[in-house]
CSV table of C-alpha atoms in Angstrom, one decimal:
chain,number,residue,atom,x,y,z
A,1,MET,CA,-12.1,58.5,76.0
A,2,SER,CA,-11.8,62.0,77.5
A,3,VAL,CA,-8.6,63.9,78.0
A,4,THR,CA,-9.0,63.5,81.8
A,5,ASP,CA,-9.6,59.8,81.5
A,6,GLU,CA,-6.6,59.4,79.3
A,7,LEU,CA,-4.4,61.3,81.7
A,8,VAL,CA,-5.4,59.3,84.7
A,9,SER,CA,-5.1,55.9,82.9
A,10,GLY,CA,-1.9,57.0,81.2
A,11,GLU,CA,-0.2,58.0,84.4
A,12,ILE,CA,-1.2,54.8,86.2
A,13,GLU,CA,-0.1,52.7,83.2
A,14,ARG,CA,3.3,54.5,83.2
A,15,MET,CA,3.8,53.8,86.9
A,16,LEU,CA,2.9,50.1,86.5
A,17,LEU,CA,5.3,49.8,83.6
A,18,GLU,CA,7.9,51.4,85.8
A,19,ALA,CA,7.2,48.8,88.5
A,20,ARG,CA,7.8,46.0,86.0
A,21,ARG,CA,11.0,47.6,84.9
A,22,LEU,CA,12.2,47.8,88.5
A,23,VAL,CA,11.5,44.2,89.0
A,24,GLU,CA,13.3,43.1,85.9
A,25,SER,CA,16.2,45.4,86.8
A,26,ALA,CA,16.3,44.0,90.3
A,27,VAL,CA,16.3,40.4,89.0
A,28,ASP,CA,19.3,41.2,86.9
A,29,ARG,CA,21.2,42.8,89.8
A,30,HIS,CA,20.4,40.2,92.4
A,31,ARG,CA,20.2,37.1,90.3
A,32,ASN,CA,22.7,35.3,92.6
A,33,GLU,CA,21.3,36.7,95.8
A,34,GLY,CA,18.5,34.3,96.5
A,35,ARG,CA,17.6,35.9,99.8
A,36,LEU,CA,16.5,39.1,98.2
A,37,LEU,CA,14.7,37.7,95.2
A,38,THR,CA,13.4,34.1,94.9
A,39,ALA,CA,11.6,32.6,91.9
A,40,LEU,CA,8.8,30.3,92.9
A,41,GLU,CA,7.5,27.1,91.4
A,42,PRO,CA,4.4,27.7,89.3
A,43,ASP,CA,2.1,26.2,91.9
A,44,GLU,CA,3.6,28.0,94.9
A,45,GLY,CA,2.6,31.6,94.2
A,46,THR,CA,-0.8,31.8,95.9
A,47,GLU,CA,0.2,29.7,98.9
A,48,THR,CA,3.3,31.9,99.5
A,49,ALA,CA,1.2,35.1,99.1
A,50,GLU,CA,-1.2,33.8,101.8
A,51,GLN,CA,1.8,33.2,104.1
A,52,VAL,CA,3.1,36.8,103.4
A,53,VAL,CA,-0.4,38.1,104.2
A,54,ASP,CA,-0.6,36.2,107.4
A,55,SER,CA,2.9,37.5,108.4
A,56,ALA,CA,1.8,41.2,108.2
A,57,THR,CA,1.6,43.2,111.4
A,58,CYS,CA,1.1,46.8,110.2
A,59,SER,CA,0.1,47.1,106.5
A,60,LEU,CA,-0.7,45.1,103.4
A,61,ILE,CA,-0.8,46.3,99.8
A,62,VAL,CA,-2.5,44.1,97.3
A,63,VAL,CA,-2.9,44.6,93.6
A,64,LEU,CA,-5.1,42.4,91.5
A,65,SER,CA,-5.3,42.5,87.7
A,66,GLY,CA,-8.7,40.9,87.5
A,67,HIS,CA,-7.4,38.3,85.0
A,68,HIS,CA,-6.7,35.5,87.5
A,69,GLY,CA,-9.8,35.5,89.7
A,70,GLU,CA,-9.8,31.9,90.8
A,71,GLU,CA,-6.1,31.9,91.4
A,72,THR,CA,-6.2,34.9,93.7
A,73,ALA,CA,-9.6,34.2,95.3
A,74,PRO,CA,-8.0,32.2,98.3
A,75,LEU,CA,-6.2,35.5,99.3
A,76,VAL,CA,-9.5,37.1,100.2
A,77,ALA,CA,-10.0,35.2,103.4
A,78,ALA,CA,-6.4,35.9,104.4
A,79,LEU,CA,-6.9,39.6,103.8
A,80,GLY,CA,-10.0,39.5,106.0
A,81,ARG,CA,-8.1,37.9,108.8
A,82,ALA,CA,-5.4,40.5,108.5
A,83,ALA,CA,-7.9,43.3,108.6
A,84,ALA,CA,-9.6,41.8,111.6
A,85,ARG,CA,-6.4,41.7,113.6
A,86,GLY,CA,-5.8,45.4,113.0
A,87,VAL,CA,-3.6,45.4,109.9
A,88,GLU,CA,-4.3,48.2,107.4
A,89,VAL,CA,-5.2,46.3,104.1
A,90,ARG,CA,-5.5,48.2,100.8
A,91,LEU,CA,-6.6,46.4,97.7
A,92,LEU,CA,-6.3,48.0,94.3
A,93,ALA,CA,-8.1,46.1,91.5
A,94,ARG,CA,-9.2,46.7,87.9
A,95,LEU,CA,-12.6,48.0,87.1
A,96,ALA,CA,-13.3,44.5,85.7
A,97,LEU,CA,-13.7,43.4,89.3
A,98,LEU,CA,-17.2,44.9,89.2
A,99,GLU,CA,-18.2,42.2,86.8
A,100,ASP,CA,-17.0,39.4,89.0
A,101,ARG,CA,-20.0,39.0,91.3
A,102,LEU,CA,-18.5,35.9,93.0
A,103,PHE,CA,-15.4,37.8,93.9
A,104,LEU,CA,-17.4,40.7,95.3
A,105,GLU,CA,-19.5,38.3,97.4
A,106,ARG,CA,-16.3,36.9,98.8
A,107,LEU,CA,-15.0,40.4,99.7
A,108,ASP,CA,-18.3,41.2,101.4
A,109,LYS,CA,-18.4,38.0,103.4
A,110,TYR,CA,-14.8,37.3,104.3
A,111,ALA,CA,-13.0,40.7,104.0
A,112,PRO,CA,-15.4,43.5,105.0
A,113,GLY,CA,-12.6,45.5,106.7
A,114,VAL,CA,-10.5,45.7,103.5
A,115,GLN,CA,-10.2,49.1,101.7
A,116,VAL,CA,-10.9,48.5,98.0
A,117,ARG,CA,-10.2,50.9,95.1
A,118,LEU,CA,-10.6,50.5,91.4
A,119,ALA,CA,-8.4,51.5,88.5
A,120,GLY,CA,-9.0,51.5,84.8
A,121,ALA,CA,-5.4,50.8,83.8
A,122,ALA,CA,-3.6,47.4,83.5
A,123,LEU,CA,-2.4,46.2,86.8
A,124,GLN,CA,0.4,43.9,88.0
A,125,ASP,CA,-0.6,41.3,90.6
A,126,MET,CA,1.3,41.6,93.8
A,127,VAL,CA,1.2,41.5,97.6
A,128,LEU,CA,3.5,43.6,99.8
A,129,ALA,CA,3.6,43.1,103.6
A,130,ASP,CA,4.9,45.8,106.0
A,131,GLY,CA,7.3,47.0,103.3
A,132,LEU,CA,9.5,44.0,104.1
A,133,VAL,CA,8.5,41.2,101.8
A,134,GLY,CA,6.3,40.8,98.8
A,135,VAL,CA,5.1,38.5,96.1
A,136,MET,CA,4.7,39.5,92.4
A,137,TRP,CA,3.2,37.4,89.7
A,138,SER,CA,4.1,37.6,86.0
A,139,ARG,CA,1.4,39.0,83.7
A,140,ALA,CA,1.2,35.8,81.7
A,141,SER,CA,-2.1,33.9,81.8
A,142,GLY,CA,-2.6,30.3,82.7
A,143,PRO,CA,-2.1,28.2,85.8
A,144,SER,CA,1.7,28.0,85.5
A,145,ARG,CA,2.6,31.7,85.5
A,146,GLU,CA,5.6,32.6,87.5
A,147,ALA,CA,5.8,34.4,90.8
A,148,LEU,CA,8.7,36.0,92.6
A,149,VAL,CA,9.3,36.6,96.4
A,150,MET,CA,10.9,40.0,96.9
A,151,ARG,CA,12.9,41.1,100.0
A,152,ALA,CA,15.1,43.8,98.3
A,153,PRO,CA,14.5,47.0,100.3
A,154,THR,CA,15.0,49.4,97.4
A,155,LEU,CA,12.7,47.5,95.1
A,156,LEU,CA,10.0,47.3,97.8
A,157,ARG,CA,10.3,51.0,98.6
A,158,HIS,CA,9.8,51.9,94.9
A,159,LEU,CA,6.8,49.6,94.6
A,160,ARG,CA,5.2,51.1,97.6
A,161,THR,CA,5.7,54.6,96.2
A,162,LEU,CA,4.2,53.6,92.8
A,163,PHE,CA,1.3,52.0,94.6
A,164,ALA,CA,0.6,55.1,96.6
A,165,ALA,CA,0.4,57.2,93.4
A,166,SER,CA,-1.9,54.7,91.8
A,167,TRP,CA,-4.0,54.5,94.9
A,168,SER,CA,-4.5,58.2,95.0
A,169,GLY,CA,-5.7,58.3,91.4
A,170,SER,CA,-8.2,55.5,91.8
A,171,ALA,CA,-11.8,55.4,93.1
A,172,PRO,CA,-13.2,53.6,96.2
A,173,LEU,CA,-15.3,50.5,95.3
A,174,ALA,CA,-17.9,51.8,97.8
A,175,ASP,CA,-18.4,55.0,95.8
A,176,ARG,CA,-19.0,53.1,92.6
A,177,ARG,CA,-21.5,50.8,94.4
A,178,ARG,CA,-23.5,53.8,95.8
A,179,LEU,CA,-24.2,55.2,92.3
A,180,SER,CA,-27.8,54.7,91.1
A,181,GLY,CA,-28.8,53.0,87.9
A,182,ARG,CA,-29.5,56.4,86.5
A,183,THR,CA,-25.9,57.6,86.8
A,184,LEU,CA,-24.6,54.3,85.5
A,185,GLY,CA,-26.9,54.3,82.5
A,186,GLU,CA,-26.1,55.1,78.9
A,187,ALA,CA,-27.9,58.4,79.0
A,188,ALA,CA,-25.8,59.6,81.9
A,189,ARG,CA,-22.6,58.3,80.2
A,190,ARG,CA,-23.5,60.4,77.1
A,191,ILE,CA,-24.0,63.5,79.2
A,192,LEU,CA,-20.7,62.9,81.0
A,193,LEU,CA,-18.8,62.4,77.7
A,194,ALA,CA,-20.3,65.6,76.4
A,195,LEU,CA,-19.5,67.4,79.6
A,196,SER,CA,-15.9,66.2,79.7
A,197,SER,CA,-15.4,67.1,76.0
A,198,GLY,CA,-15.8,70.8,76.7
A,199,ARG,CA,-18.9,71.3,74.6
A,200,THR,CA,-21.1,74.2,75.5
A,201,ASP,CA,-24.4,73.3,77.1
A,202,GLU,CA,-26.3,74.4,73.9
A,203,VAL,CA,-24.2,72.2,71.6
A,204,ALA,CA,-24.3,69.2,74.0
A,205,ALA,CA,-28.1,69.5,74.5
A,206,ARG,CA,-28.7,69.7,70.7
A,207,GLU,CA,-26.5,66.6,70.1
A,208,LEU,CA,-28.2,64.7,72.8
A,209,GLY,CA,-31.7,65.7,71.6
A,210,MET,CA,-32.8,67.5,74.7
A,211,SER,CA,-33.5,71.0,75.8
A,212,VAL,CA,-30.7,73.1,77.4
A,213,ARG,CA,-32.8,73.2,80.6
A,214,THR,CA,-33.1,69.4,80.7
A,215,TYR,CA,-29.4,69.0,80.0
A,216,ARG,CA,-28.4,71.3,82.8
A,217,ARG,CA,-30.8,69.6,85.2
A,218,ASN,CA,-29.2,66.2,84.4
A,219,VAL,CA,-25.7,67.6,84.8
A,220,ALA,CA,-26.6,69.0,88.2
A,221,GLU,CA,-28.2,65.7,89.4
A,222,ILE,CA,-25.2,63.6,88.1
A,223,THR,CA,-22.7,66.0,89.7
A,224,ARG,CA,-24.5,65.8,93.0
A,225,GLU,CA,-24.6,62.0,93.0
A,226,LEU,CA,-20.9,61.9,92.2
A,227,GLY,CA,-20.3,63.9,95.3
A,228,ALA,CA,-18.7,66.7,93.2
A,229,ILE,CA,-18.9,70.4,93.8
A,230,SER,CA,-18.2,71.5,90.2
A,231,ARG,CA,-18.5,70.2,86.7
A,232,PHE,CA,-14.7,69.8,86.4
A,233,GLN,CA,-14.6,67.7,89.6
A,234,ALA,CA,-17.5,65.7,88.3
A,235,GLY,CA,-15.5,64.8,85.2
A,236,VAL,CA,-12.5,63.8,87.3
A,237,ARG,CA,-14.7,61.6,89.5
A,238,ALA,CA,-16.4,60.1,86.5
A,239,ALA,CA,-13.0,59.1,85.0
A,240,GLU,CA,-11.9,57.6,88.3
A,241,LEU,CA,-15.1,55.6,88.6
A,242,GLY,CA,-14.8,54.3,85.0
A,243,LEU,CA,-17.9,56.0,83.8
A,244,LEU,CA,-16.3,57.6,80.7
A,245,ALA,CA,-15.8,54.4,78.6
A,246,PRO,CA,-16.3,55.2,74.9
A,247,LEU,CA,-19.7,54.4,73.6
A,248,PRO,CA,-19.9,51.5,71.2
A,249,ALA,CA,-19.7,52.5,67.5
A,250,ALA,CA,-23.0,52.4,65.7
A,251,ARG,CA,-23.3,49.5,63.3
A,252,PRO,CA,-23.6,50.5,59.6
A,253,GLN,CA,-27.1,49.9,58.3
A,254,ARG,CA,-27.5,47.6,55.3
A,255,ALA,CA,-28.9,49.2,52.2
A,256,ALA,CA,-32.4,48.1,51.3
A,257,GLY,CA,-32.1,45.3,48.7
């Protein structure tokens, strides 16, 4: 993983850990104030989140970890309805969403007006409506994981601030989808990793087994497709789009017997 990728992922991870700390702190402070924080029964989380989405009049913030696709899938239609009535809907999801073809099809069919961005860091499932009410799920897996309804103004304000920072460091789903197979391929990933490592063109080209001219041409083409105006910006965009995942380690070859 490149330095740029580590910084982006590390910052988002830090903010999400802070969000969880805020929730735990708020639970301790308001344990006896059920109106501000209310624990839900295990099977009430998704239904309550849909109600929160339907209650929004101005803005919706939605974060999906990607680990509970079937549980959160019913939210997609509700998000689409909200966007259709003029609510600004922003959905931040893990890069793993790209592998969930069914979920992407639901987004295209039922929620085309929703803004979707992708992040490489671990995310905390939650829904926030108009800055007034929200639902957050625990990170535990399984059908019985807990959810919490939040109405504490300070907590909601902090979560919105953390979301804004995470959103600005993420990449639009539409940008990732526009990339060609060439830029998404292994050869392009090797070039991007070499580029982000700070190697000189001569060293990178030699390691990749190509001429310096060919290497530079590939760098220029990838930079252009990423919509970047410099090599540095191309590295940042590649990190945001999840294109700098480490290459799989080579398997050791068995000695001839």
